[in-house]
Every structure is written in structure tokens, then in C-alpha cells.
Short mmCIF file of C-alpha atoms in Angstrom, two decimals:
data_model
loop_
_atom_site.label_atom_id
_atom_site.label_comp_id
_atom_site.label_asym_id
_atom_site.label_seq_id
_atom_site.Cartn_x
_atom_site.Cartn_y
_atom_site.Cartn_z
CA MET N 1 0.00 0.00 0.00
CA ARG N 2 1.24 3.46 -0.78
CA PRO N 3 1.69 5.89 2.13
CA THR N 4 -0.96 8.53 2.72
CA TYR N 5 -0.40 12.04 1.44
CA LEU N 6 -0.03 13.68 4.85
CA THR N 7 2.30 12.89 7.70
CA LEU N 8 0.11 12.52 10.75
CA CYS N 9 2.15 14.51 13.24
CA ALA N 10 0.10 17.65 14.04
CA VAL N 11 3.22 19.83 14.03
CA SER N 12 4.66 18.74 10.65
CA LEU N 13 4.79 21.36 7.89
CA ILE N 14 3.96 20.52 4.29
CA GLY N 15 6.74 21.70 2.02
CA SER N 16 9.59 21.68 4.59
CA SER N 17 12.55 19.27 4.71
CA LEU N 18 13.09 17.09 7.76
CA PHE N 19 16.71 16.65 8.71
CA ALA N 20 18.27 13.88 10.78
CA ALA N 21 20.24 14.72 13.90
CA ASP N 22 23.91 15.48 13.40
CA THR N 23 26.29 12.61 14.13
CA ALA N 24 27.96 13.05 17.52
CA THR N 25 31.76 13.30 17.61
CA LYS N 26 34.26 12.75 20.41
CA PRO N 27 36.67 15.67 20.99
CA ALA N 28 39.70 13.34 21.40
CA LYS N 29 39.02 11.35 18.26
CA PRO N 30 37.12 13.20 15.59
CA LYS N 31 35.13 11.09 13.19
CA ALA N 32 34.57 11.79 9.55
CA ALA N 33 31.43 13.81 9.05
CA LYS N 34 28.49 11.89 7.69
CA PRO N 35 26.22 13.50 5.14
CA GLU N 36 22.94 14.74 6.50
CA ALA N 37 19.99 12.49 5.71
CA SER N 38 17.05 14.42 4.35
CA LYS N 39 13.72 13.88 2.74
CA PRO N 40 12.98 15.58 -0.56
CA ALA N 41 11.06 18.81 -0.22
CA ALA N 42 7.46 18.71 -1.33
CA PRO N 43 6.76 20.42 -4.64
CA LYS N 44 6.31 24.15 -4.34
CA LEU N 45 2.70 25.24 -4.29
CA PRO N 46 1.47 26.95 -7.44
CA THR N 47 0.62 30.63 -7.10
CA PRO N 48 -2.99 30.98 -5.90
CA THR N 49 -5.51 32.53 -8.26
CA GLN N 50 -6.46 34.64 -5.26
CA ALA N 51 -4.51 34.80 -2.00
CA ASN N 52 -5.49 35.90 1.51
CA VAL N 53 -9.12 36.46 0.61
CA SER N 54 -11.03 37.55 3.72
CA TYR N 55 -14.12 35.59 4.67
CA GLY N 56 -14.47 37.39 8.01
CA THR N 57 -13.10 40.30 10.01
CA HIS N 58 -10.40 38.52 12.04
CA GLU N 59 -6.86 38.44 10.65
CA ARG N 60 -6.94 34.63 10.65
CA GLN N 61 -10.19 34.48 8.66
CA VAL N 62 -8.54 34.33 5.25
CA LEU N 63 -8.19 31.74 2.50
CA ASP N 64 -6.25 30.97 -0.68
CA PHE N 65 -8.02 29.89 -3.87
CA TRP N 66 -6.67 28.01 -6.88
CA GLN N 67 -9.07 28.00 -9.84
CA ALA N 68 -9.12 25.03 -12.20
CA LYS N 69 -9.53 25.79 -15.89
CA SER N 70 -12.91 24.57 -17.07
CA ASP N 71 -15.87 25.58 -19.20
CA GLN N 72 -18.13 24.02 -16.58
CA PRO N 73 -18.40 24.79 -12.85
CA THR N 74 -15.66 22.88 -11.04
CA PRO N 75 -15.75 20.75 -7.91
CA VAL N 76 -13.73 22.03 -4.95
CA VAL N 77 -11.24 20.49 -2.53
CA PHE N 78 -11.67 22.42 0.73
CA ASN N 79 -8.50 22.12 2.85
CA ILE N 80 -8.42 22.76 6.62
CA HIS N 81 -4.90 22.65 8.08
CA GLY N 82 -3.93 20.78 11.24
CA GLY N 83 -1.98 21.89 14.29
CA GLY N 84 -4.25 21.08 17.20
CA TRP N 85 -6.28 24.24 16.49
CA MET N 86 -3.32 25.94 18.17
CA ASN N 87 -0.95 26.54 15.25
CA GLY N 88 -0.49 25.85 11.55
CA ASP N 89 -1.30 27.67 8.35
CA LYS N 90 -3.21 27.33 5.09
CA GLY N 91 0.09 26.56 3.34
CA ARG N 92 -0.36 22.99 4.60
CA VAL N 93 -2.10 21.74 1.48
CA SER N 94 -1.07 18.91 -0.82
CA ASN N 95 -1.64 17.85 -4.41
CA VAL N 96 -2.89 21.22 -5.63
CA ASP N 97 -1.42 20.68 -9.10
CA LYS N 98 -2.93 17.20 -9.27
CA TYR N 99 -6.42 18.46 -8.42
CA LEU N 100 -6.16 21.36 -10.86
CA ALA N 101 -5.12 18.98 -13.64
CA LYS N 102 -8.30 16.98 -12.97
CA GLY N 103 -10.50 20.08 -13.20
CA ILE N 104 -10.94 20.46 -9.45
CA SER N 105 -10.42 23.85 -7.81
CA VAL N 106 -8.76 24.10 -4.39
CA VAL N 107 -9.37 26.27 -1.34
CA SER N 108 -7.18 26.29 1.77
CA ILE N 109 -8.25 28.25 4.84
CA ASN N 110 -6.87 29.80 8.00
CA TYR N 111 -9.07 30.07 11.08
CA ARG N 112 -8.93 31.41 14.62
CA TYR N 113 -6.92 29.33 17.07
CA VAL N 114 -8.52 28.06 20.28
CA SER N 115 -6.02 30.18 22.24
CA GLN N 116 -7.32 33.29 20.47
CA ALA N 117 -10.89 32.22 21.12
CA HIS N 118 -10.10 31.64 24.80
CA GLU N 119 -8.59 35.10 25.09
CA ALA N 120 -11.69 36.57 23.44
CA GLY N 121 -14.00 34.80 25.90
CA ILE N 122 -15.49 32.42 23.31
CA MET N 123 -16.70 29.23 24.97
CA PRO N 124 -15.99 26.57 24.22
CA PRO N 125 -12.87 27.77 22.40
CA VAL N 126 -13.25 25.07 19.71
CA LYS N 127 -16.36 26.91 18.57
CA ALA N 128 -14.14 29.46 16.80
CA PRO N 129 -12.10 27.18 14.48
CA LEU N 130 -15.05 24.92 13.71
CA GLU N 131 -17.51 27.68 12.96
CA ASP N 132 -14.82 29.54 11.00
CA ALA N 133 -14.56 26.47 8.77
CA ALA N 134 -18.32 26.51 8.29
CA ARG N 135 -18.29 30.23 7.49
CA ALA N 136 -15.45 29.81 4.98
CA LEU N 137 -17.41 27.03 3.29
CA GLN N 138 -20.46 29.30 3.03
CA PHE N 139 -18.27 32.08 1.65
CA ILE N 140 -16.91 29.77 -1.06
CA ARG N 141 -20.45 28.83 -2.08
CA SER N 142 -21.38 32.51 -2.24
CA LYS N 143 -18.56 32.91 -4.79
CA ALA N 144 -19.71 30.01 -6.98
CA ALA N 145 -20.86 32.09 -9.93
CA GLU N 146 -17.87 34.44 -9.82
CA TRP N 147 -15.29 31.66 -9.39
CA ASN N 148 -16.98 29.05 -11.62
CA LEU N 149 -17.57 26.54 -8.83
CA ASP N 150 -20.00 23.66 -8.41
CA LYS N 151 -21.77 24.47 -5.14
CA GLU N 152 -22.70 20.88 -4.51
CA ARG N 153 -19.42 19.09 -5.09
CA ILE N 154 -17.20 20.30 -2.27
CA GLY N 155 -15.00 17.78 -0.48
CA ALA N 156 -13.27 18.70 2.76
CA THR N 157 -9.83 17.42 3.72
CA GLY N 158 -7.17 17.97 6.36
CA GLY N 159 -4.96 16.28 8.93
CA SER N 160 -5.36 15.93 12.69
CA ALA N 161 -7.38 18.91 13.96
CA GLY N 162 -8.12 19.85 10.34
CA ALA N 163 -9.42 16.33 9.88
CA CYS N 164 -11.65 16.66 12.94
CA SER N 165 -13.00 19.96 11.58
CA SER N 166 -13.68 18.35 8.20
CA LEU N 167 -15.61 15.49 9.81
CA TRP N 168 -17.59 17.92 11.93
CA LEU N 169 -18.73 19.65 8.75
CA ALA N 170 -19.51 16.28 7.15
CA PHE N 171 -21.77 15.20 10.01
CA HIS N 172 -23.25 18.35 11.50
CA ASN N 173 -26.70 19.58 10.57
CA ASP N 174 -26.77 22.35 8.00
CA LEU N 175 -25.92 25.73 9.57
CA ALA N 176 -27.50 27.73 6.74
CA ASP N 177 -29.78 30.51 8.01
CA PRO N 178 -32.22 31.56 5.26
CA LYS N 179 -33.67 34.29 7.49
CA SER N 180 -30.34 36.04 8.04
CA SER N 181 -29.77 39.52 6.66
CA ASP N 182 -26.32 38.27 5.60
CA PRO N 183 -26.58 36.51 2.22
CA ILE N 184 -23.47 34.42 2.92
CA ALA N 185 -25.26 32.87 5.89
CA HIS N 186 -27.93 31.59 3.50
CA GLU N 187 -25.46 29.14 2.00
CA SER N 188 -25.26 25.48 3.03
CA THR N 189 -22.50 24.03 5.21
CA ARG N 190 -23.06 20.47 4.01
CA LEU N 191 -20.39 18.54 2.09
CA TRP N 192 -20.29 16.20 -0.88
CA CYS N 193 -17.65 14.11 0.90
CA ALA N 194 -14.69 14.33 3.29
CA ALA N 195 -11.30 12.59 3.17
CA VAL N 196 -8.97 13.05 6.13
CA ALA N 197 -5.77 11.86 7.82
CA GLY N 198 -5.17 11.15 11.52
CA ALA N 199 -8.59 12.40 12.58
CA GLN N 200 -9.78 12.68 16.14
CA THR N 201 -13.31 11.37 15.54
CA THR N 202 -14.60 12.07 19.03
CA LEU N 203 -13.94 14.91 21.46
CA ASP N 204 -15.54 13.04 24.36
CA PRO N 205 -12.79 12.27 26.93
CA GLN N 206 -14.70 9.28 28.27
CA GLN N 207 -14.93 7.70 24.83
CA MET N 208 -11.29 8.45 24.17
CA LYS N 209 -10.20 6.70 27.39
CA GLU N 210 -12.37 3.68 26.57
CA TRP N 211 -10.96 3.38 23.06
CA THR N 212 -7.35 4.31 23.94
CA PRO N 213 -6.47 4.32 27.66
CA ASN N 214 -3.54 6.75 27.40
CA SER N 215 -5.58 9.40 25.57
CA ARG N 216 -4.67 12.96 26.50
CA TYR N 217 -6.15 15.20 23.79
CA GLY N 218 -8.97 17.68 23.69
CA GLY N 219 -9.02 19.59 26.95
CA HIS N 220 -7.76 22.77 25.31
CA ALA N 221 -10.71 22.71 22.90
CA PHE N 222 -13.13 23.16 25.80
CA GLY N 223 -11.27 25.74 27.84
CA PHE N 224 -8.90 23.57 29.87
CA LEU N 225 -5.80 25.49 28.82
CA ALA N 226 -2.43 25.54 30.55
CA LYS N 227 -0.56 28.82 30.70
CA ALA N 228 1.07 29.65 27.38
CA GLY N 229 -0.19 26.34 26.02
CA ASP N 230 2.61 24.38 27.71
CA PRO N 231 2.54 20.92 26.08
CA LYS N 232 3.86 19.39 29.32
CA GLN N 233 0.50 20.25 30.85
CA ARG N 234 -1.50 18.21 28.33
CA ASP N 235 -2.05 15.28 30.72
CA SER N 236 -3.27 17.51 33.53
CA GLN N 237 -5.51 19.36 31.09
CA PHE N 238 -7.02 16.07 30.00
CA ASN N 239 -7.56 14.91 33.58
CA LEU N 240 -9.42 18.13 34.35
CA PHE N 241 -11.39 17.73 31.14
CA LEU N 242 -12.40 14.18 32.02
CA ALA N 243 -13.31 15.11 35.60
CA ASP N 244 -15.51 17.98 34.40
CA ARG N 245 -17.02 16.06 31.47
CA GLU N 246 -20.64 16.25 32.62
CA ARG N 247 -20.56 20.04 32.77
CA VAL N 248 -19.24 20.41 29.23
CA LEU N 249 -21.14 17.45 27.77
CA PRO N 250 -23.57 19.66 25.79
CA TRP N 251 -20.57 21.28 24.10
CA ILE N 252 -19.00 17.89 23.42
CA GLN N 253 -22.20 16.69 21.78
CA GLU N 254 -22.34 19.82 19.63
CA TYR N 255 -18.73 19.78 18.42
CA SER N 256 -17.71 16.10 18.42
CA PRO N 257 -17.97 14.48 14.96
CA TYR N 258 -18.94 11.07 16.36
CA ALA N 259 -21.92 12.54 18.22
CA ASN N 260 -23.33 14.09 15.04
CA VAL N 261 -23.40 11.10 12.65
CA THR N 262 -26.82 10.53 11.05
CA VAL N 263 -28.05 8.56 8.06
CA ASP N 264 -28.23 11.60 5.75
CA ASP N 265 -24.52 12.46 6.07
CA SER N 266 -21.95 12.53 3.28
CA PRO N 267 -19.49 9.66 2.71
CA VAL N 268 -16.11 9.89 4.44
CA TYR N 269 -12.62 8.45 4.07
CA LEU N 270 -10.21 8.03 6.98
CA THR N 271 -6.52 7.17 6.83
CA TYR N 272 -4.03 6.46 9.65
CA SER N 273 -0.36 5.50 9.76
CA THR N 274 -0.61 2.57 12.20
CA PRO N 275 -3.00 -0.37 12.71
CA PRO N 276 -5.61 -0.17 15.48
CA ALA N 277 -5.43 -1.81 18.90
CA LEU N 278 -8.66 -0.98 20.71
CA GLY N 279 -8.41 -0.78 24.47
CA GLN N 280 -4.63 -0.60 24.44
CA ASP N 281 -2.21 2.28 25.01
CA GLN N 282 -0.92 3.76 21.76
CA LYS N 283 2.41 5.35 20.86
CA ASP N 284 0.51 8.29 19.38
CA PRO N 285 -2.92 8.29 21.06
CA THR N 286 -3.84 11.61 19.47
CA HIS N 287 -3.76 10.11 15.96
CA THR N 288 -4.51 6.45 16.62
CA SER N 289 -6.55 4.47 14.11
CA ASN N 290 -8.71 3.41 17.06
CA PHE N 291 -10.54 6.65 16.30
CA GLY N 292 -11.18 5.43 12.78
CA VAL N 293 -12.39 1.96 13.78
CA LYS N 294 -14.99 3.36 16.15
CA LEU N 295 -16.23 5.99 13.71
CA GLN N 296 -16.52 3.41 10.95
CA GLU N 297 -18.59 1.22 13.28
CA LYS N 298 -20.93 4.15 13.97
CA CYS N 299 -21.21 5.01 10.28
CA GLN N 300 -21.99 1.41 9.37
CA GLU N 301 -24.69 1.29 12.03
CA VAL N 302 -26.56 4.24 10.48
CA GLY N 303 -25.71 3.60 6.83
CA VAL N 304 -23.08 6.28 6.08
CA PRO N 305 -20.31 5.10 3.71
CA CYS N 306 -16.96 5.17 5.51
CA GLU N 307 -13.71 3.85 4.05
CA LEU N 308 -10.95 3.21 6.60
CA VAL N 309 -7.29 2.88 5.60
CA TYR N 310 -4.31 1.86 7.75
CA PRO N 311 -1.40 -0.58 7.25
CA GLY N 312 -2.98 -3.98 6.68
CA ALA N 313 -6.54 -2.69 6.48
CA PRO N 314 -9.02 -4.83 4.53
CA ASN N 315 -11.13 -3.66 1.60
CA VAL N 316 -9.02 -0.64 0.69
CA LYS N 317 -10.35 0.88 -2.54
CA HIS N 318 -8.45 4.18 -2.46
CA PRO N 319 -4.86 4.00 -1.17
CA GLN N 320 -4.57 7.77 -0.80
CA ILE N 321 -6.77 10.75 -0.03
CA ASP N 322 -6.36 12.33 -3.45
CA ASP N 323 -7.51 9.08 -5.11
CA TYR N 324 -10.71 9.21 -3.10
CA LEU N 325 -11.43 12.90 -3.58
CA ILE N 326 -10.86 12.85 -7.32
CA GLU N 327 -13.12 9.86 -7.81
CA LYS N 328 -15.91 11.23 -5.61
CA LEU N 329 -15.79 14.81 -6.86
CA LYS N 330 -15.59 13.81 -10.53
CA ALA N 331 -18.10 10.94 -10.44
CA PRO N 332 -20.84 11.15 -13.10
CA SER N 333 -24.08 12.67 -11.88
CA ALA N 334 -26.79 10.15 -10.99
CA LYS N 335 -29.61 10.12 -13.51
#
């Protein structure tokens, strides 16, 4: 099986080179220097058709747009970057040239971080990045005529937190408000499909502990923030989150993808870098494929198509995210 198109570490940067540590030398007996091992840099992104387009008033509410050449309205890949909703940038987007060559336009968005939302008094803080994604999606649809886009065929993608955001859009009820005085708010927030990497499929700490005992993610999304976002405080944040679960349960149910799955939802594709081991500690509990197994079970229960990919997974039809998105977004219309 070919590797997925994203590395699943939430702090990796698309387009940068990763260098191995320098070889240590002893002062008394110098050793010959070894060449640095490196991975080839990802291809440079093409210049956006439009860059830093504002979809809101905050400095982070901007997006880049690459327009595919076509006489007909084009489908759209809607990219939401990862970074734990705490960092990252819209430059984390892959396969732009490949999508454009297939007649698919691409959008990549920035959004407010949970730390910024916390400082602004928005509760829960995850409300800001998730609802920013919904607003950006509505904005794109409002530009359909001007940018030659197919309003229906929009597929969301992203890694880690961006994957969670994409799944939230895929499963949440439509946030369109036809009574709003803002015409952008009239647009739908529903998706044609979603294809994601390393997704956290639930934000419920109790579910996370049941699926993966050493889980420690998600407290920051609901206001359990250590000072300056100190990563060493993640475990204590999670313990507070778990202890206070009942109080924040309505928020969890609103913003957790798993809690929003219903029969009318769009098909989804999930990919992970390691096989699942339900009920066991994981080396990377934040991106474990245990998340994918449990979401696929839920989707199968209600009848939502869900393809799950990991090393050794059965019934893999699309080895990579771009394979899935291109097939789904370019599929012939049903007669």
C-alpha cells in the first residue's frame, strides 16, 4: 500500500525538509562527518488565483483559492490545516497541481486558534475554528458564480485537527440561516464528501479513554488550557477535562464528529499511519486508528459510507486521499 499524502504529526509542515540529527563526535578522536539524511522537499505550491481572501473580520479568517480551468463549474477540494487548532497555516495543502489537472479547484483556509478564542471569551474555544470552517465554506459557495464553482461538489480534507474539523462539517446539521440579513449565511454548510488523515473522531474524553487508555487530547478545545499552552500540561488538562465532562457534555455533543453522525450524512474516508489496537495504550494516542475503527462502526450502524485505511486494512479501494477525492468529486451525476 502506498503511504498517505499527509504525515500525521500535528506539528509537521507541508513543504519543509526534515533533517536527521547530526552525528555526535568525540573531541579526542574526531570522526569523519556523515552527510545529513534528508527527505525531498514537497513540490512548491502553485501561485494561488487569489490569495489571503477575507471571509471574516479577524486576521486569521482568510483563505487561498486556486481555480481550475474549465468551461463548466468545477468541484472544490476544501483544505483545513492541522496543528491542534493551536498553530499551523493554510500553506499545509497537498496535491494542488494534481487536483487542478483533474478540473478540481482548491481552497485552503486559515481560522482562529482556540487560544485566540479563549482570550476573546469564546466558549468553548473550539467553537471558533469549527464555525470559522463553516463560514469559509459558506463564503466559497457565495462565490460560486464568480469563481466558476460547483456548489454541490465540495470535499473537505485535512490532517489531525483539520481532519476533525472536516468530519464535523460532514456530520453536523446544515448551519444555513435563510432568514439572516447576511446573504453568505444563506449558503449550506453540508459537504459532498470528506477525506482526512489522523482524525480525532470524538472529542468526548470518556470515549477516548475507553478506546485508547492513554488518551490525552482535547481539553484545550473546551477551555482547559495551561498557561502559554505548555505541552507538558497536556495530561493535567485532559484529567481536568475528564473530571468535568458532565458540565461540558452539551458542548462535546455539539462539536464532536462522532456525536453528530446521522443517516443523511456525506461519505467519508479516513486514513491512519498505524494499525488499530482498541483498548490498548498507543504510541501516538492523538492520531490512533482506534478513532477510525470506532467511527466506521458508527457510520456502518446508520448507513453512512466510511472507508478506513491503515497498514494492513481490509477492503481498501483508495490508497490515498487524493484518489478518493478525485473519484468522488468527478463521479458522473446520478440520472
